[in-house]
XYZ file of C-alpha atoms in Angstrom:
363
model
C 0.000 0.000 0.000
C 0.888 3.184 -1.140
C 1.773 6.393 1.379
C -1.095 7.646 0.607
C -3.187 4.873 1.844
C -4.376 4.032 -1.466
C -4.306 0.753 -3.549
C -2.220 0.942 -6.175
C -2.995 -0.099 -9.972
C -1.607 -1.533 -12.612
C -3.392 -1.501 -15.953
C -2.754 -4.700 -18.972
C -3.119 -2.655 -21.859
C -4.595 0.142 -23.173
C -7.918 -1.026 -23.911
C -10.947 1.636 -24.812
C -13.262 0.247 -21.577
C -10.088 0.908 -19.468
C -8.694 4.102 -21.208
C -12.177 5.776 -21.039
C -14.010 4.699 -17.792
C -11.811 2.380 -15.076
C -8.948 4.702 -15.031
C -10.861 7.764 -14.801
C -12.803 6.636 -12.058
C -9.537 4.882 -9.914
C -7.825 7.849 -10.370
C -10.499 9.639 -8.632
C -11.425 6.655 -6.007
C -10.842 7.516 -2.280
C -8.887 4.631 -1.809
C -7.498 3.847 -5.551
C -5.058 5.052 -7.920
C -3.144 3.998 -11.026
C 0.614 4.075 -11.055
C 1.707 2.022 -14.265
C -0.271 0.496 -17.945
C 1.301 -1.720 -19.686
C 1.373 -2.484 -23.735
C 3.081 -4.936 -25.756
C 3.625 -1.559 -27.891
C 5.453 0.831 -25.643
C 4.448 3.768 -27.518
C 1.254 3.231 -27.018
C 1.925 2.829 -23.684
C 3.778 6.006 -23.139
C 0.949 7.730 -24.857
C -1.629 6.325 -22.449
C 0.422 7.204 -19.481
C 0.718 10.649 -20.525
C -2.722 11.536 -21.908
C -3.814 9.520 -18.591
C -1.667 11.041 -15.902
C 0.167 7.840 -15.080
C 3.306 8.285 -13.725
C 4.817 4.343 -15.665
C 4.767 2.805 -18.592
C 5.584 -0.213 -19.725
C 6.182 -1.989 -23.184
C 5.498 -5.590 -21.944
C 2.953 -6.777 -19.410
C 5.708 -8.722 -18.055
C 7.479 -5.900 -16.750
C 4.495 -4.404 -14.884
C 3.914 -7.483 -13.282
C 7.168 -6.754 -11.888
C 7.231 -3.534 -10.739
C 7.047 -4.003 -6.924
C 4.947 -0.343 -6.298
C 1.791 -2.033 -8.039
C -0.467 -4.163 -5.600
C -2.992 -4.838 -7.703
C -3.967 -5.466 -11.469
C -6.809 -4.545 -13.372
C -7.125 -7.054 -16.277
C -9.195 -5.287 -19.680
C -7.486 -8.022 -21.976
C -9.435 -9.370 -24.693
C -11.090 -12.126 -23.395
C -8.960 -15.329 -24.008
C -6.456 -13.399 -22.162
C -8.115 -13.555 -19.608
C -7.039 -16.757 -17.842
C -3.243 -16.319 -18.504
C -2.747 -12.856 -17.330
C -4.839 -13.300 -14.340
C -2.819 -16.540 -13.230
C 0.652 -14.421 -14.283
C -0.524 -11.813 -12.227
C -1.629 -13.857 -9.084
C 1.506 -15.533 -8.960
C 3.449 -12.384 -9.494
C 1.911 -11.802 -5.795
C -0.564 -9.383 -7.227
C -4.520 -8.706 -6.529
C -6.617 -8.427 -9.629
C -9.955 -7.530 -11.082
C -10.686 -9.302 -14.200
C -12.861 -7.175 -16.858
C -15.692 -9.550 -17.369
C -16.529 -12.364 -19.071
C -13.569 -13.973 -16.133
C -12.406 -16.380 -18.769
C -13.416 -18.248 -22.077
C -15.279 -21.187 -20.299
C -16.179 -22.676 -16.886
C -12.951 -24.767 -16.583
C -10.829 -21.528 -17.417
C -12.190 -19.507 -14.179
C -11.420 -22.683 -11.687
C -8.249 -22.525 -13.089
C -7.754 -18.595 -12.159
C -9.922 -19.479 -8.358
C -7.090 -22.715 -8.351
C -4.444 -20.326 -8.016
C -6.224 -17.605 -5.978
C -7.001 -20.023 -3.212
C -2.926 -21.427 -3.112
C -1.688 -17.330 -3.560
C -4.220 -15.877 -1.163
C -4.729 -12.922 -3.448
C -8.148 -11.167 -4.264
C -9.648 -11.668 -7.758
C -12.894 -10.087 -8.419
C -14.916 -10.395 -12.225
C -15.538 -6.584 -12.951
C -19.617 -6.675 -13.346
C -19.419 -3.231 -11.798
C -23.001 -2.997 -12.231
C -23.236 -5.031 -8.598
C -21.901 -1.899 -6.910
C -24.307 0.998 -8.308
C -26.603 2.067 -6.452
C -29.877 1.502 -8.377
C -28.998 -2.690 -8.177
C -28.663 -2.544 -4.171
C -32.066 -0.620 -4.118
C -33.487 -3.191 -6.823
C -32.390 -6.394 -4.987
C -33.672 -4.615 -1.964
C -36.991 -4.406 -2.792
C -37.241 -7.672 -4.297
C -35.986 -9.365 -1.075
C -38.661 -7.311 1.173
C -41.712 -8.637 -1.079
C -43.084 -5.267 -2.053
C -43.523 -6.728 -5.703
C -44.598 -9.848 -4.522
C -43.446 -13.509 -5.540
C -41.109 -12.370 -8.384
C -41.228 -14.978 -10.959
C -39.537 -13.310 -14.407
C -37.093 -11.173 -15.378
C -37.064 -9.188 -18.841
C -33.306 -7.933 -19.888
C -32.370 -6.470 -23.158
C -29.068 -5.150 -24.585
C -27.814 -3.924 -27.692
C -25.411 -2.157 -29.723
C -24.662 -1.604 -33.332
C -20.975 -2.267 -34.122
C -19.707 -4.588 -37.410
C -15.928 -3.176 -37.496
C -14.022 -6.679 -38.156
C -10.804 -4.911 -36.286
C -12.915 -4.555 -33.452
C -11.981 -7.373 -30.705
C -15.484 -7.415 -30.138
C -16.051 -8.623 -33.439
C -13.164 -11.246 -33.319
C -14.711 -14.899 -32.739
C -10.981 -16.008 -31.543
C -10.954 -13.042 -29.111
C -13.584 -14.578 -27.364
C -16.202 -11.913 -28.995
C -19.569 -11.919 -30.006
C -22.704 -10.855 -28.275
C -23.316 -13.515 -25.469
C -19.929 -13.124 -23.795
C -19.621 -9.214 -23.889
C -23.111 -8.148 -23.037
C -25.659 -10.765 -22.820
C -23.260 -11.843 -19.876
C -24.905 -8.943 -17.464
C -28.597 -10.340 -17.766
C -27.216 -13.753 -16.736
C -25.257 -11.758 -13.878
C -27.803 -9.454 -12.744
C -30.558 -12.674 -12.766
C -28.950 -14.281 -10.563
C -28.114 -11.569 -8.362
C -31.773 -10.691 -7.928
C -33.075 -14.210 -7.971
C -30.116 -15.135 -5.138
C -30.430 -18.599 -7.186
C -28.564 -20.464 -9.980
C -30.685 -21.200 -13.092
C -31.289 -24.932 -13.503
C -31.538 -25.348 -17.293
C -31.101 -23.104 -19.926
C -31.679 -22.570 -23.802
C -30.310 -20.388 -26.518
C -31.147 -18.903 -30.222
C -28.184 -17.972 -31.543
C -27.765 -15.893 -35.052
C -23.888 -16.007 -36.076
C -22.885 -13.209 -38.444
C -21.788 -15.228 -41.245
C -18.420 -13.415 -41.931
C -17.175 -12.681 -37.987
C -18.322 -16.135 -37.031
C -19.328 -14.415 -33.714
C -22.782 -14.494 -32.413
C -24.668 -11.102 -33.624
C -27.965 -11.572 -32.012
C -28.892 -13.862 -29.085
C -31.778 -14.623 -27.357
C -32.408 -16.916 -24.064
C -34.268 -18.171 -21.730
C -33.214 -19.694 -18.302
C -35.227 -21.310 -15.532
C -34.739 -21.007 -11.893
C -35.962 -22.898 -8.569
C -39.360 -22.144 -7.632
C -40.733 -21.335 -11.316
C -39.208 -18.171 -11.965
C -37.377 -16.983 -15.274
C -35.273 -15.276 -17.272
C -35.601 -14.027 -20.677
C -32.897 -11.606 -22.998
C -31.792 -10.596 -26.065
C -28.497 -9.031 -26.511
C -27.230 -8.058 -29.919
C -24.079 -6.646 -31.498
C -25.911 -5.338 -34.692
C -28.813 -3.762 -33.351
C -29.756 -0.274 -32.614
C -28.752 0.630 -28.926
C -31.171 -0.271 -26.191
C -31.515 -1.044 -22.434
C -33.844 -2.491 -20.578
C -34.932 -4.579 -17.521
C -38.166 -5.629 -16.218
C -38.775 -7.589 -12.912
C -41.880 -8.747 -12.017
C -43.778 -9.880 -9.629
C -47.194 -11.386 -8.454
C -48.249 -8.133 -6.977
C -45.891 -5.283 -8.734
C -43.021 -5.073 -11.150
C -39.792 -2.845 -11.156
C -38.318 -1.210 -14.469
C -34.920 0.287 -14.845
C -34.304 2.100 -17.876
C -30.618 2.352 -17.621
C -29.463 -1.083 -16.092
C -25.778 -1.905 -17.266
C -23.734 1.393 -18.073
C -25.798 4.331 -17.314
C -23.667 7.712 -17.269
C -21.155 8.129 -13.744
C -22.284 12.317 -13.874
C -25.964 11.406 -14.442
C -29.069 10.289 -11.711
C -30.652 7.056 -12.339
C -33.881 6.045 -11.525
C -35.851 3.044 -11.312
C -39.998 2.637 -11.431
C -42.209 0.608 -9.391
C -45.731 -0.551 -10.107
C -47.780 -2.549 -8.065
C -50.456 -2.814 -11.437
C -53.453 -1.345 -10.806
C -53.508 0.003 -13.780
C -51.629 -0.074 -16.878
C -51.787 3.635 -17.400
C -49.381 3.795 -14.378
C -51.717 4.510 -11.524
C -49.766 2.626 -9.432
C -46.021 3.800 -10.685
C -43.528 5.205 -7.794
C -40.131 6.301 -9.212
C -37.250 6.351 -7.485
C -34.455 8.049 -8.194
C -30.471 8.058 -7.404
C -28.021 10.851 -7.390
C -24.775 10.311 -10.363
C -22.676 7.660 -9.158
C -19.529 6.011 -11.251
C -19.959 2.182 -11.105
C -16.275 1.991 -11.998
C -14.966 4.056 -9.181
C -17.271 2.222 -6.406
C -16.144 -1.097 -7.569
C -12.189 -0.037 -7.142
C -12.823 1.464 -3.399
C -14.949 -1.699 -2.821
C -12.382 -4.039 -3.592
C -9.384 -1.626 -2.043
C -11.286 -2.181 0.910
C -11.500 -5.620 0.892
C -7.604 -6.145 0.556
C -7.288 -3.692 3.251
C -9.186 -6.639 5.396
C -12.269 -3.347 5.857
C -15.175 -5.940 4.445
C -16.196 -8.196 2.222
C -17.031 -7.840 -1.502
C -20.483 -8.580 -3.127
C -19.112 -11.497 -4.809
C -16.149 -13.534 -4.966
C -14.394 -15.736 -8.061
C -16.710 -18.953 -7.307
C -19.792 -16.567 -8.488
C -17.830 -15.937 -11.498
C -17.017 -19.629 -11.979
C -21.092 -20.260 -11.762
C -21.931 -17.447 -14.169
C -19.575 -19.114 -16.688
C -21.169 -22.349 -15.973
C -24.132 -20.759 -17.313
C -22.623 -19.291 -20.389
C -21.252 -22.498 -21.314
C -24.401 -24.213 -20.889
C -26.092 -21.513 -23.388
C -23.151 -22.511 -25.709
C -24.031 -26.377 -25.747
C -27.416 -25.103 -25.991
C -25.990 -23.805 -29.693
C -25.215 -27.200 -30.409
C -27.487 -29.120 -29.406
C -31.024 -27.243 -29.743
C -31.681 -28.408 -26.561
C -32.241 -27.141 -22.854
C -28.771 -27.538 -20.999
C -28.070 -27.893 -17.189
C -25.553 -25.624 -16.478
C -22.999 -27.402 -14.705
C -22.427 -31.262 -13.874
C -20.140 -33.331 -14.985
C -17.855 -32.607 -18.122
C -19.497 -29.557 -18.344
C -16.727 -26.897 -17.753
C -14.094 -28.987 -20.363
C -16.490 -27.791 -23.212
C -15.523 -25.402 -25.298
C -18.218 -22.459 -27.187
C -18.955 -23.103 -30.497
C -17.331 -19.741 -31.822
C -13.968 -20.878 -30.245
C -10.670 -20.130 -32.198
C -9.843 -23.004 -34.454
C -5.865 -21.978 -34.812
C -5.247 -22.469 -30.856
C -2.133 -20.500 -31.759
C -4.394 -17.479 -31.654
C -5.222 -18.161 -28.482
C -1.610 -17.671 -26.829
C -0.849 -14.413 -25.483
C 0.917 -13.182 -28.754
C -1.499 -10.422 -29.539
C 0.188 -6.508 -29.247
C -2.525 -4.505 -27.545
């Protein structure tokens, strides 16, 4: 820990989500700051550093794994770099937060919680939605019963983006829709249904020259008869959305996943009297950055001050899902996420060279 008190950060690359929000809002966490990135192009790195206000740069991740000022790494790799960087970092005798999806498949993430449990390092998948305010307040209210029984959950999620340079975009990156964005309704479901779903099925539509999934749509069952449905899509107009509802009311957020850190939220209860909205209560939250609540939240818990809202086995069980919705791909069928053999499969939109898979990628 630094002099100041403050964890300090090191940053793998010079991704756009890190560049534009995680940085920003470390730098300006009470208990967080950033003191090296690292690029396997060390211009780019120097660039970052000095556009960023970081005071190191480094042109190998290597390096900043080494530098004995950083005590913790956040992880924006594309996402079958993931696993490799994590498990470099942890046994470099560093902390990390992992930019979600935590790894390719199932059997990737218990390799990452393997060597967090022998290093005794913190490692936390960065669904930074878990720490806004508007989610604490939603699973709130579902836990009291002021909606009610709540049997289904509504999530949708879109974007329009067909650049093929875009790692997004890149089937051997680990892109495509389910991992980067459909993985939130899957997160956030089981965060307000405190429950793992017990089967699952998928509808996939592959882009037929990324190979990635453009448009996906599933549904997953829970204990006790309650449900999740979503579509996420990479080549759709932008939208947001998440209904939960219940046998007496429902709850609608408008801006569920990334709403703006300098804007208020809000979220909308109805206990359907009406549908004209007789019954509709909003609530609403002053601007808070996601990003910058997660990094004091997790400074906090290596300073020993309290726990975090989830730990690497949650990520391990929301891959476990994912993979499930990949067999469901295959097969047509409802999967049980889970069970035996079922974290050595491998998604369907997998890289076929596994050389592409190795850490050899300059970002």
């Amino acid at each position: 820990m630094a002099a100041t008190g403050k964890l300090r950060w090191g940053v793998l690359s010079t991704a756009g989500i890190a560049r534009n929000h995680v940085i920003p809002a470390m730098k300006s966490g009470e208990l967080t700051e950033v003191v090296a990135i690292a690029s396997r192009d060390a211009v780019l790195a120097a660039k970052a550093a000095m556009d960023l206000g970081i005071p190191r740069s480094y042109g190998s991740y290597e390096e900043l794994l080494r530098d004995p000022e950083v005590d913790a790494v956040y992880n924006p790799l594309p996402n079958h770099l993931h696993a490799i960087w994590t498990i470099r970092a942890l046994e470099a005798g560093k902390h990390v937060l992992i930019e979600k999806p935590a790894a390719m498949n199932a059997q990737e993430t218990l390799d990452i919680l393997a060597v967090q449990k022998r290093t005794g390092r913190i490692v936390l998948e960065g669904f930074m939605v878990r720490f806004h305010p508007q989610w604490e307040a939603v699973r709130t209210i579902v836990r009291s019963g002021r909606i009610g029984q709540v049997r289904a959950m509504q999530a949708i999620f879109t974007y329009f983006l067909t650049d093929p340079q875009n790692i997004r975009n890149q089937a051997d990156l680990g892109g495509g829709g389910l991992y980067d964005i459909g993985c939130y309704a899957i997160n956030t479901a089981r965060y307000v249904f405190g429950a793992e779903p017990e089967r699952v099925i998928g509808l996939f539509d592959m882009d037929p020259d990324l190979a990635t999934d453009r448009l996906t749509s599933g549904l997953a069952e829970f204990p006790r008869h309650r449900q999740l449905a979503f579509t996420c899509a990479t080549q759709l107009s932008p939208c947001q959305r998440v209904e939960i509802l219940g046998t007496s009311g429902r709850i609608s957020i408008a801006l569920p996943f990334n709403p703006a850190a300098d804007a208020e939220t809000s979220i909308c209860i109805d206990d359907g009297r009406d549908l004209s909205g007789g019954g509709r209560e909003t609530i609403r939250f002053p601007a808070a950055d996601q990003y910058k609540k997660q990094g004091d939240a997790f400074a906090r818990a290596v300073f020993g001050n309290g726990p975090l809202v989830s730990d690497l086995s949650d990520s391990v069980k929301n891959m476990q899902v994912i993979d499930a919705f990949f067999r469901s791909q295959k097969s047509g069928q409802w999967e049980k996420p889970g069970g035996p053999d079922a974290t050595n499969d491998r998604p369907l939109i997998t890289a076929t060279d596994e050389g592409k898979r190795s850490d050899n990628l300059a970002i």
